[in-house]
PDB file of C-alpha atoms in Angstrom:
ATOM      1  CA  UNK A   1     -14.247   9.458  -4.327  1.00  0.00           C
ATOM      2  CA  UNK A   2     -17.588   9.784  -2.449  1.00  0.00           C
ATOM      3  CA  UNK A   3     -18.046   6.849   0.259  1.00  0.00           C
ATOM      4  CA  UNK A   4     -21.339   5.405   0.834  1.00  0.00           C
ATOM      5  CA  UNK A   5     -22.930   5.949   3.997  1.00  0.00           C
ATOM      6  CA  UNK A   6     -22.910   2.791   6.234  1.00  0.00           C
ATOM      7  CA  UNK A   7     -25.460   2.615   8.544  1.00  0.00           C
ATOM      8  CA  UNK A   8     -25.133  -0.119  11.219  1.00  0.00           C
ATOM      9  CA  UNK A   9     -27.675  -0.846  13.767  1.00  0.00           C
ATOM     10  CA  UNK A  10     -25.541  -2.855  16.103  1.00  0.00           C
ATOM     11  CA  UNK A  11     -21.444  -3.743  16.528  1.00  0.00           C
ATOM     12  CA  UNK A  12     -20.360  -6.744  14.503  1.00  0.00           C
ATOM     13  CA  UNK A  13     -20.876 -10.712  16.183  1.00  0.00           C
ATOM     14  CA  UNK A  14     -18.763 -11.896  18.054  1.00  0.00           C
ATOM     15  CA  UNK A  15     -16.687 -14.491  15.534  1.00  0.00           C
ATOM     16  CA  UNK A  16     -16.234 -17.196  18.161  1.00  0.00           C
ATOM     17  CA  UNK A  17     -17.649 -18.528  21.000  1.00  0.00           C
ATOM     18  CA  UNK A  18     -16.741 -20.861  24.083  1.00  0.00           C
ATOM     19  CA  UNK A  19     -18.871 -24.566  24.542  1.00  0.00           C
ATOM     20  CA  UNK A  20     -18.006 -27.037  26.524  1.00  0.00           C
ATOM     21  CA  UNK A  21     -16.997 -30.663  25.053  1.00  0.00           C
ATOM     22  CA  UNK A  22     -15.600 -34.017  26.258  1.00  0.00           C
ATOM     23  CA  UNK A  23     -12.475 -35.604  24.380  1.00  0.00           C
ATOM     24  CA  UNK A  24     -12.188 -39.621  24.005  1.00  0.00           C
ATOM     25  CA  UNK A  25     -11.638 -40.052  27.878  1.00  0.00           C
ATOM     26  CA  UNK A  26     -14.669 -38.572  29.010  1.00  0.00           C
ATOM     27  CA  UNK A  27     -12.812 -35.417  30.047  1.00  0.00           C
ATOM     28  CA  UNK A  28     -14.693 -31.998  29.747  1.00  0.00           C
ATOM     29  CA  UNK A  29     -12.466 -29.328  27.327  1.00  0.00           C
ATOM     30  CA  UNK A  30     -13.678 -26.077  26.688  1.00  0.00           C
ATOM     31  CA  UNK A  31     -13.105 -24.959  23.199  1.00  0.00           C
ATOM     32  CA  UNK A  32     -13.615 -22.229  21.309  1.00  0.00           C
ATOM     33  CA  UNK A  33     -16.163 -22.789  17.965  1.00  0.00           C
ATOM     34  CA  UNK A  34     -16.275 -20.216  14.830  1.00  0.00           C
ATOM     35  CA  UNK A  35     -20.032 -18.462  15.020  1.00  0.00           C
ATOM     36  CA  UNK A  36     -21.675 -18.658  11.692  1.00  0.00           C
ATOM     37  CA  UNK A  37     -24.729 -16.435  10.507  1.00  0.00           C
ATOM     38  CA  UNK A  38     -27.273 -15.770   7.844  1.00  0.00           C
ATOM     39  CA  UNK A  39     -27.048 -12.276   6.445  1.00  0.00           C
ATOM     40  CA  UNK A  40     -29.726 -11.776   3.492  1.00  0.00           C
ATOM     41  CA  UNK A  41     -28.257  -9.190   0.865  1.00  0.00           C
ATOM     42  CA  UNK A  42     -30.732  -7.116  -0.988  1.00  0.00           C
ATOM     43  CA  UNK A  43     -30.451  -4.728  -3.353  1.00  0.00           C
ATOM     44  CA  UNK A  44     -32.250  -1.394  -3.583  1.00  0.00           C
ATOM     45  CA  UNK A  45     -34.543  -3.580  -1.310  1.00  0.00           C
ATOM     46  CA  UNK A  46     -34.681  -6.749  -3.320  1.00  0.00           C
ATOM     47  CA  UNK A  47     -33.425  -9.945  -2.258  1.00  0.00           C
ATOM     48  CA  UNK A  48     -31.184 -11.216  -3.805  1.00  0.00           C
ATOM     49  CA  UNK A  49     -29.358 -13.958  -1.427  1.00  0.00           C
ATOM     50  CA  UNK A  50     -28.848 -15.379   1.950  1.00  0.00           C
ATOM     51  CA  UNK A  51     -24.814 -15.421   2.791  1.00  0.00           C
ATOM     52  CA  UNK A  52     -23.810 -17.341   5.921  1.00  0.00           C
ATOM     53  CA  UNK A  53     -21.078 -15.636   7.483  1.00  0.00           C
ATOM     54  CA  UNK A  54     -18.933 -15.050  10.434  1.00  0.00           C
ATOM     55  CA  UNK A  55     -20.192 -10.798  10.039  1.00  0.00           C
ATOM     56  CA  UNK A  56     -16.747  -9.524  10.086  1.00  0.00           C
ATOM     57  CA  UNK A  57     -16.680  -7.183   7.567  1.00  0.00           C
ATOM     58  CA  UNK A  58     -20.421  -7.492   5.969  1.00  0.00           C
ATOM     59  CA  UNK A  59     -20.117  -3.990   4.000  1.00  0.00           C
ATOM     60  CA  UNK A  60     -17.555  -5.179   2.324  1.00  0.00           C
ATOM     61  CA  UNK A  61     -18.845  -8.805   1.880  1.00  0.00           C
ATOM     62  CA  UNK A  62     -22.065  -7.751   0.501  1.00  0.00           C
ATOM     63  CA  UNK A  63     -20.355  -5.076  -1.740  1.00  0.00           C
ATOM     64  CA  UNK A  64     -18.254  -7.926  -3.217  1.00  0.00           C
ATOM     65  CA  UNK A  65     -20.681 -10.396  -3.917  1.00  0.00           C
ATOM     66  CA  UNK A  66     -22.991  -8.052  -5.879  1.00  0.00           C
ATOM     67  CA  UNK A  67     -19.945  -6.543  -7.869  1.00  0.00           C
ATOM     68  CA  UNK A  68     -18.602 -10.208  -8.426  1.00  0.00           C
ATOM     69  CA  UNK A  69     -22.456 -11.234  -9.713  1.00  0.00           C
ATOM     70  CA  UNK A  70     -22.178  -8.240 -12.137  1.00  0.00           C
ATOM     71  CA  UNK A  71     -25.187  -6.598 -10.655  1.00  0.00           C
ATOM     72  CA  UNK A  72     -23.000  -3.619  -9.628  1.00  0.00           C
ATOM     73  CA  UNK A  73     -20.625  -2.168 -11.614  1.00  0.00           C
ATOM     74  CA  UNK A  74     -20.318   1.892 -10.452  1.00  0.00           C
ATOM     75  CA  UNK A  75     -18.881   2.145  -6.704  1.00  0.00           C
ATOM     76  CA  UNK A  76     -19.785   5.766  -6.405  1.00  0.00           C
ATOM     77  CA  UNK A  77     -23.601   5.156  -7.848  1.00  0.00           C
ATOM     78  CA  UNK A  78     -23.763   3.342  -4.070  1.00  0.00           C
ATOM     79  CA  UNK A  79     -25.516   5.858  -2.013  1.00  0.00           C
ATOM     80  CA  UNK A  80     -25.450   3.487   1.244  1.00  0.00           C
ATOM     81  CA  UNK A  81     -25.327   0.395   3.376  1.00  0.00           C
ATOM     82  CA  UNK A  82     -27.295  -0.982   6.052  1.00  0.00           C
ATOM     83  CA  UNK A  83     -26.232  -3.531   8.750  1.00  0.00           C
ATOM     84  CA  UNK A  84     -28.874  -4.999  10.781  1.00  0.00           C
ATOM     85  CA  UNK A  85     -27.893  -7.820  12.747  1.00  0.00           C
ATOM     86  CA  UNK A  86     -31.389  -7.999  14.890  1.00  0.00           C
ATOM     87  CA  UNK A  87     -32.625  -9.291  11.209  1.00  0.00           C
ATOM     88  CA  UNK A  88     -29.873 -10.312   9.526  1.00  0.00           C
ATOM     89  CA  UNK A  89     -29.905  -7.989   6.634  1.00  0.00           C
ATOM     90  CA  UNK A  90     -27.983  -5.808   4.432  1.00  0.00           C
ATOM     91  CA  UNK A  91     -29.307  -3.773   2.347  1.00  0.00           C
ATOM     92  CA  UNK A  92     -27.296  -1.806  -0.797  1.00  0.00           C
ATOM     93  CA  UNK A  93     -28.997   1.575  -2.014  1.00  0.00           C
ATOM     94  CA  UNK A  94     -27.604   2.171  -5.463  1.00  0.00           C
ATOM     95  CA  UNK A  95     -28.576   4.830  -8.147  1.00  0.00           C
ATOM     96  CA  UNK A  96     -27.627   2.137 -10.787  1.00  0.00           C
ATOM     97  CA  UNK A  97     -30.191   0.867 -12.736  1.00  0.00           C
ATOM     98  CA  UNK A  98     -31.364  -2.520 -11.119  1.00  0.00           C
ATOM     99  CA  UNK A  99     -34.551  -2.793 -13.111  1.00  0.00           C
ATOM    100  CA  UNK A 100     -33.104  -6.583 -14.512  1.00  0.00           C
ATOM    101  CA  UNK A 101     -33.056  -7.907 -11.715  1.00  0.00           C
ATOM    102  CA  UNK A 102     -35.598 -10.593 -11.848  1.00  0.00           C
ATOM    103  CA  UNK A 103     -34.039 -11.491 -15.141  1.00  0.00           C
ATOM    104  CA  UNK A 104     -30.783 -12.001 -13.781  1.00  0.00           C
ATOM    105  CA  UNK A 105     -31.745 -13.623 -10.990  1.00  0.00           C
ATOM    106  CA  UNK A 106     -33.458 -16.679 -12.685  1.00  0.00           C
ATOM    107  CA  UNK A 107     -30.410 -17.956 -13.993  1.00  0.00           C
ATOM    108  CA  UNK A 108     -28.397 -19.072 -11.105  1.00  0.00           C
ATOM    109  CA  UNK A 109     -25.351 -21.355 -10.985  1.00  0.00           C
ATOM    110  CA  UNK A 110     -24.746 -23.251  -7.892  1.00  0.00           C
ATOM    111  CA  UNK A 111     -21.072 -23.569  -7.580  1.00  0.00           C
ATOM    112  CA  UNK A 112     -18.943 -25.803  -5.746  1.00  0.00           C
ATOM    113  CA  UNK A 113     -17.967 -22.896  -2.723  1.00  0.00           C
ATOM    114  CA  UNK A 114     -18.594 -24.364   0.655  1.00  0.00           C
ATOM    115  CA  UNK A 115     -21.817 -23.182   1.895  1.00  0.00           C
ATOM    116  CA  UNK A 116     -23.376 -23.751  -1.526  1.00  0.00           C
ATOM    117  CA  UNK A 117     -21.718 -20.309  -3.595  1.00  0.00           C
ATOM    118  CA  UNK A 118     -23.811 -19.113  -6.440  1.00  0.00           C
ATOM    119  CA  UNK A 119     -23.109 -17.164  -9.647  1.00  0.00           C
ATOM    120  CA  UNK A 120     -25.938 -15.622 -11.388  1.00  0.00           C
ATOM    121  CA  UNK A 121     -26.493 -14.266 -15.237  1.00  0.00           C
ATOM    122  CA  UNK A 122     -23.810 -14.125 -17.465  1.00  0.00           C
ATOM    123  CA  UNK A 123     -20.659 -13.874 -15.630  1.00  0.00           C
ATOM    124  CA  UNK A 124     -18.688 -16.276 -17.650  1.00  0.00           C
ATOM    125  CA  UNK A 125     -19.541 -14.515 -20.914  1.00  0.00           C
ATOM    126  CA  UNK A 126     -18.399 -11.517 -19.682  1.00  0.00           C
ATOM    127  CA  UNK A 127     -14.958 -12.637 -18.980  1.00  0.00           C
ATOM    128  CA  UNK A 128     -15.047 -14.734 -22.492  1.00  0.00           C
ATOM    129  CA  UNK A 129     -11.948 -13.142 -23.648  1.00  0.00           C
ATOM    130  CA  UNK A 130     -10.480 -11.428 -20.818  1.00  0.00           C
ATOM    131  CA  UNK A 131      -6.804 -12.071 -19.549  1.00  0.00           C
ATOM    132  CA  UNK A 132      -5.785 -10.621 -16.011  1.00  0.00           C
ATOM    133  CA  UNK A 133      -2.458  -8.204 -16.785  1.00  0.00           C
ATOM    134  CA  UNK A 134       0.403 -10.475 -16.643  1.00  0.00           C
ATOM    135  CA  UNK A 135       3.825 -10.591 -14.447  1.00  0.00           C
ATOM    136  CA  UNK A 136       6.070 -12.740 -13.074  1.00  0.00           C
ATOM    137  CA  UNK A 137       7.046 -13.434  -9.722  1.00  0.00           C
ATOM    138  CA  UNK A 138      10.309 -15.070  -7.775  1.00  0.00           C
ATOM    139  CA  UNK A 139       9.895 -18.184  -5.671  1.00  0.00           C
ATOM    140  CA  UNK A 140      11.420 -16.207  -3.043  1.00  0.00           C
ATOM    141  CA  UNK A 141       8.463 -13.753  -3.195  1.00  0.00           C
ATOM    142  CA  UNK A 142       6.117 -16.581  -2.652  1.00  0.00           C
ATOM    143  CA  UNK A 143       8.129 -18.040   0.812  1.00  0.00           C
ATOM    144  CA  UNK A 144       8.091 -14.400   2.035  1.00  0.00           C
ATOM    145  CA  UNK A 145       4.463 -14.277   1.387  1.00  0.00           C
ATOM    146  CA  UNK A 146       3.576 -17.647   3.442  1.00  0.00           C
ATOM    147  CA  UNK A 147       5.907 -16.779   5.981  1.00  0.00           C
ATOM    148  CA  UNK A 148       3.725 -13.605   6.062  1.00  0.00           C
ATOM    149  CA  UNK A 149       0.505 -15.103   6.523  1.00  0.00           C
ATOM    150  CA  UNK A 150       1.450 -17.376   9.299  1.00  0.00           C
ATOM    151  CA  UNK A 151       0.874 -14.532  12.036  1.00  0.00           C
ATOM    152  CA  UNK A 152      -3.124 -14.179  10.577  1.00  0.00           C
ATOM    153  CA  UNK A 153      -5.782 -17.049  11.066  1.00  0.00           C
ATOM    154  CA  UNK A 154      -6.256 -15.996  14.523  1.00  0.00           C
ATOM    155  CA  UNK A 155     -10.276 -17.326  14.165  1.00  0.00           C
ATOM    156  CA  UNK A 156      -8.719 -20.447  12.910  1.00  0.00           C
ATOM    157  CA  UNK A 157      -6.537 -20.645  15.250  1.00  0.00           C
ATOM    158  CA  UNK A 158      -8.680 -20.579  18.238  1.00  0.00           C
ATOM    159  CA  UNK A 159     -11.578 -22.558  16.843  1.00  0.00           C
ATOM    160  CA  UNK A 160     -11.504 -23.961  13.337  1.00  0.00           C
ATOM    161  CA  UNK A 161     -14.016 -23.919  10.920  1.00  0.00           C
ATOM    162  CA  UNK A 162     -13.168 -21.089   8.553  1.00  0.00           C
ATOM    163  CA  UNK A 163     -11.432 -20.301   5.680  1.00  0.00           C
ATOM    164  CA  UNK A 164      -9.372 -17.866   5.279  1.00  0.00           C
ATOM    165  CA  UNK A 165      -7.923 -15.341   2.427  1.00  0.00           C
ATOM    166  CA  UNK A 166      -5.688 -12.133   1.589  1.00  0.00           C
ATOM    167  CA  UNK A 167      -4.463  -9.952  -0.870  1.00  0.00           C
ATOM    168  CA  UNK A 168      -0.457  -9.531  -0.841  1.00  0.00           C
ATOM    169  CA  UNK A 169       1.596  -7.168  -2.162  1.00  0.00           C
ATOM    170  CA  UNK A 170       5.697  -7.752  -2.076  1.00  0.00           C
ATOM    171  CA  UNK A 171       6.013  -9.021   1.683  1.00  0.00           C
ATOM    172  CA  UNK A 172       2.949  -7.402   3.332  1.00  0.00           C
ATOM    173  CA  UNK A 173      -0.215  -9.009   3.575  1.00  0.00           C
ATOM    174  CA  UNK A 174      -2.715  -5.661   2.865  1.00  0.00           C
ATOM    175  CA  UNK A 175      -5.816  -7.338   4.227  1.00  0.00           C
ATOM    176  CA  UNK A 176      -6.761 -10.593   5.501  1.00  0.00           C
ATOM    177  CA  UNK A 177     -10.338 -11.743   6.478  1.00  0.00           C
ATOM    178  CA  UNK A 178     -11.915 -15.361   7.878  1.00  0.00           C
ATOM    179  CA  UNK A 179     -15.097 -16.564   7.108  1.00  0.00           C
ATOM    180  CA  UNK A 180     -17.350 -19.704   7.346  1.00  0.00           C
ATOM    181  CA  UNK A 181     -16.636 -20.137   3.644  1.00  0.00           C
ATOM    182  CA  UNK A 182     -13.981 -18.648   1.163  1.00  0.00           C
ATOM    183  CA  UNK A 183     -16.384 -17.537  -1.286  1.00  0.00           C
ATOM    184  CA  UNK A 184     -17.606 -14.979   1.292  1.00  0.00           C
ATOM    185  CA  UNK A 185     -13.609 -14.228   2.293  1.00  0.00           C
ATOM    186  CA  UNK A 186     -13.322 -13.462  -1.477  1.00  0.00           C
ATOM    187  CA  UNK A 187     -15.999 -11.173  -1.581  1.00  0.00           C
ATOM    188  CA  UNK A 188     -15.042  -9.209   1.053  1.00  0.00           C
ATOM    189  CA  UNK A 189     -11.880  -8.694  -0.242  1.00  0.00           C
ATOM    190  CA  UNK A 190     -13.251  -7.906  -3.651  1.00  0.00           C
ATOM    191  CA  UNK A 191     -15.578  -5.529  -2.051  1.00  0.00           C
ATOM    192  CA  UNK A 192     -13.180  -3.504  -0.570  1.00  0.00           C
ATOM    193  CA  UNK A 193     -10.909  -3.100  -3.517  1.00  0.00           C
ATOM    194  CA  UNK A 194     -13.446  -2.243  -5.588  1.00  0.00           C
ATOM    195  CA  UNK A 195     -14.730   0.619  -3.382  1.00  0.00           C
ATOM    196  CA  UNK A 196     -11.157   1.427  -2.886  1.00  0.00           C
ATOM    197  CA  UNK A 197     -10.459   1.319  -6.739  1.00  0.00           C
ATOM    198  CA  UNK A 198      -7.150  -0.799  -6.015  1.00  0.00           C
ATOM    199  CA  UNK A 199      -5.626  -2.209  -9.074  1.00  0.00           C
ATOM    200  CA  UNK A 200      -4.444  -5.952  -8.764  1.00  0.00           C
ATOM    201  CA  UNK A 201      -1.883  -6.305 -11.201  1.00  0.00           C
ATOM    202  CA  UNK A 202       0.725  -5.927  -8.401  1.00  0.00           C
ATOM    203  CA  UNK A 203      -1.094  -8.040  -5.761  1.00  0.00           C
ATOM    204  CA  UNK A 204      -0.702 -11.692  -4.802  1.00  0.00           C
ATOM    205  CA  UNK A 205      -4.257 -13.681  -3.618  1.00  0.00           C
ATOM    206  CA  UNK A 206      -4.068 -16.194  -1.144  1.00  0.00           C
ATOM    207  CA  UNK A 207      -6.628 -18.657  -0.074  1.00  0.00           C
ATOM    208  CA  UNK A 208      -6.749 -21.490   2.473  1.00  0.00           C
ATOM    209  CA  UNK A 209      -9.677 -23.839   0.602  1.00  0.00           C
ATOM    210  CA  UNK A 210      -9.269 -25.327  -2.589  1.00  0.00           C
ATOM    211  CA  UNK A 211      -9.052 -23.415  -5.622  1.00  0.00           C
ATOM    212  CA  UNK A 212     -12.499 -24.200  -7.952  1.00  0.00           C
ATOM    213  CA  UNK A 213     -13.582 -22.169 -10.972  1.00  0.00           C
ATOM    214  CA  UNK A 214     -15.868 -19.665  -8.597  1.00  0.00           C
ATOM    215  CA  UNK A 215     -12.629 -19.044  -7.149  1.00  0.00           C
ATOM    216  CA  UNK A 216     -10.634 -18.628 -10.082  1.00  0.00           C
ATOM    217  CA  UNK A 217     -13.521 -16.558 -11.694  1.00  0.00           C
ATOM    218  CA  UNK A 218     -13.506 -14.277  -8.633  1.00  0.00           C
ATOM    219  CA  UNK A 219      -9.628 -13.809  -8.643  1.00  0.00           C
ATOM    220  CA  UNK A 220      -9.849 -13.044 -12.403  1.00  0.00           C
ATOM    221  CA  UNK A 221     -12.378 -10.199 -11.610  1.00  0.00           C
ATOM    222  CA  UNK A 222     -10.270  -8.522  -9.292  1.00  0.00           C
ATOM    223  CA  UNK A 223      -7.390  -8.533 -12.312  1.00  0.00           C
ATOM    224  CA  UNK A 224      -4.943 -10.220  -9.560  1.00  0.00           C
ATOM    225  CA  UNK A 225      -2.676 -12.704 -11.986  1.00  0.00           C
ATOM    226  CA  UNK A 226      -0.887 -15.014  -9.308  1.00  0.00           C
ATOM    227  CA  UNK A 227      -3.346 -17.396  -6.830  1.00  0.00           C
ATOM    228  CA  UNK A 228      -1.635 -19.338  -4.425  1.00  0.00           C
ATOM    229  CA  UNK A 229      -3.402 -22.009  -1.908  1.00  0.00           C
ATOM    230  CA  UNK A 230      -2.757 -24.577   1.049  1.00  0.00           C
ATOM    231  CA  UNK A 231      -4.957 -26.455  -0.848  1.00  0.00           C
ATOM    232  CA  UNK A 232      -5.615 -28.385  -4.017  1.00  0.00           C
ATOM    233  CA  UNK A 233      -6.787 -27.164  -7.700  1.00  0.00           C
ATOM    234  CA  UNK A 234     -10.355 -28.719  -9.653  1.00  0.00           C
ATOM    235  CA  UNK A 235      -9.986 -29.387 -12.914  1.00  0.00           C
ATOM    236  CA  UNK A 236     -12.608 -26.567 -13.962  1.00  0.00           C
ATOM    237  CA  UNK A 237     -10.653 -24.428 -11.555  1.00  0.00           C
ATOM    238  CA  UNK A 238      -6.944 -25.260 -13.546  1.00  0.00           C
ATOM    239  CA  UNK A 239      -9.124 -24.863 -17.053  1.00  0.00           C
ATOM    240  CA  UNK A 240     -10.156 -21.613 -16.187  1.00  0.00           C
ATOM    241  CA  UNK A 241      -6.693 -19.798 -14.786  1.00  0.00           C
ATOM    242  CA  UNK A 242      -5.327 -20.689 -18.141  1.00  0.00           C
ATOM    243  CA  UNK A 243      -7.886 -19.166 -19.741  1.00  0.00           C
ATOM    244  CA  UNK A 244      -7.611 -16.075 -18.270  1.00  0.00           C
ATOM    245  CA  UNK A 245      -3.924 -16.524 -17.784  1.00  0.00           C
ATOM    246  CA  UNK A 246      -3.631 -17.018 -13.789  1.00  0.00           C
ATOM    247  CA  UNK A 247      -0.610 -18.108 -12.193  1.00  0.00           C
ATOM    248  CA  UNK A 248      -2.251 -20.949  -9.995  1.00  0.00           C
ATOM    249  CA  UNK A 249      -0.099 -21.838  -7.068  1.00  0.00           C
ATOM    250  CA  UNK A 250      -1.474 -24.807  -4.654  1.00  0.00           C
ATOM    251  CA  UNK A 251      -0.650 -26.985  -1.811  1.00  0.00           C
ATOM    252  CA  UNK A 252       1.594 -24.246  -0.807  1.00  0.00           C
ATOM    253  CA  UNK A 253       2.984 -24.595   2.915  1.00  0.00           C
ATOM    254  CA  UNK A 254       6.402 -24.342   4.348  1.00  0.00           C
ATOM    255  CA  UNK A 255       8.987 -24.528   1.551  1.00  0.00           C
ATOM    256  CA  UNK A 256       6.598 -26.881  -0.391  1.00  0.00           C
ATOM    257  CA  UNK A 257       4.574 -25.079  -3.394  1.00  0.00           C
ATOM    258  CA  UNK A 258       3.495 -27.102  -6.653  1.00  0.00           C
ATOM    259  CA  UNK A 259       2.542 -24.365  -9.507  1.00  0.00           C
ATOM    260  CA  UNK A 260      -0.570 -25.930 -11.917  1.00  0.00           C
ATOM    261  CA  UNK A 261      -0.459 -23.009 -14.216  1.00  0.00           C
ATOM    262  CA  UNK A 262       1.931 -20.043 -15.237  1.00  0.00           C
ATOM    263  CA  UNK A 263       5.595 -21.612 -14.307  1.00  0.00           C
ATOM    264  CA  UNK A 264       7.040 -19.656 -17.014  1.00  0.00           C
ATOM    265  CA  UNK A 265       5.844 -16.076 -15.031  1.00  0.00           C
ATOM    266  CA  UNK A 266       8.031 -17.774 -11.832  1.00  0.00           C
ATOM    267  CA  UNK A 267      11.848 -17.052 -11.260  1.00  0.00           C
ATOM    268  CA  UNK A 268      12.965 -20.141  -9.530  1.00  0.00           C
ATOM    269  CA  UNK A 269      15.594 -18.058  -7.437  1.00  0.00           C
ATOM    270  CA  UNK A 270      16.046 -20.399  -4.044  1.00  0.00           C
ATOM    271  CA  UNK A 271      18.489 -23.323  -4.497  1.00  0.00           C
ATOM    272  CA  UNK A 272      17.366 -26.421  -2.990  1.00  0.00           C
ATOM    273  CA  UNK A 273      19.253 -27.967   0.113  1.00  0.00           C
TER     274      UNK A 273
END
């Protein structure tokens, strides 16, 4: 497969930063705080969106979010993508035919992702009838998994503020990313198994926030069938990973895991103390 060309005109932000603060004594702390910046996406030099981001991985951010809005669909028609941070652009060159745009783009959705996530034209009618691949998974597989993931977060760790997800296969975690909002941490990981053609019928997501139908949705375009979270399901969120037949697993932590959706794909294999 032919890569596009990534042009960057600078290295990457930093993705935290020291301040100075007082706690409830009147003590000065210095703490570290999670940097957060607006990177406007455009497409064959259209805008199309402003993301704000902590700029980790923005190829793969912006490739994500225009493949998750539909308006890519061919990773090898992308001839290249340009960083500029002195900006705070990205632009995607594409041989695809982006001529309905502007149609598109008038009908926008403004979801309930942190940071005000959007979905534009008819994403939901594409995935009308669509059901990710189905498997099951042991309860043991899902420990191993969060057990896994406690060594990442290293953003949160040091300063809060983000959100956090990965894509897990067995007991690896095969790529983690932070951002100021898990709509762009979805993205990015969509964007680089798409240009990777990965399959996710194999693959385990994991997110830190809260899993809401532009999460689900997201999940369901990558084909990955099991979703796990620290955090809690919305209803349009549960309504949706039964449509599409998503394992949702939430307020996972520890040895603590309830499962909203899919507990007949789980093989309850740990006895309890």
């Amino acid at each position: 497969m032919v890569k596009p060309n990534i042009i960057k005109t600078s290295e990457n932000p930093l993705q935290t930063i020291e301040v100075e603060v007082f706690d409830e004594y009147g003590e000065k702390l210095t703490k570290q705080i999670a940097c957060e910046r607006p990177l406007t996406v455009m497409l064959n030099w259209k805008e199309i969106v402003t993301l704000m981001t902590l700029g980790s991985r923005p190829e793969a951010l912006v490739l994500g979010y225009l493949k998750n809005q539909s308006f890519l669909s061919d990773p090898e028609a992308v001839e290249s993508i340009i960083i500029d941070w002195e900006t705070s652009s990205a632009a995607v060159i594409t041989k695809e035919d982006t001529s309905q745009l502007e149609q598109a783009l008038k009908k926008k959705t403004v979801t309930s992702g942190c940071g005000q996530g959007t979905m534009f034209g008819n994403v939901m009618k594409q995935l009308e009838d669509y059901q990710v691949p189905q498997t099951k998974i042991k309860q043991s597989e899902i420990y191993t998994a969060l057990e896994a993931l406690t060594h990442y977060n290293d953003t949160y760790k040091k300063a809060g503020a983000v959100h956090g997800c990965a894509v897990c296969k067995d007991d690896k975690v095969l790529s983690f990313v932070e951002d100021v909002g898990r709509h762009n941490a979805v993205d990015t990981l969509a964007g680089e198994m798409w240009l990777n053609k990965e399959d996710g019928a194999d693959k385990i997501f994991y997110t830190t926030g809260r899993l809401t139908s532009e999460m689900v949705i997201k999940v369901a375009q990558m084909g990955i069938p099991v979703l796990l979270s620290r955090s809690g399901v919305t209803q349009m969120g549960l309504d949706l990973a039964q449509q599409f037949g998503i394992t949702t697993i939430a307020r996972a932590k520890g040895l603590r895991f309830q499962v909203f959706t899919g507990a007949e794909k789980i093989e309850f294999d740990v006895k309890g103390e």
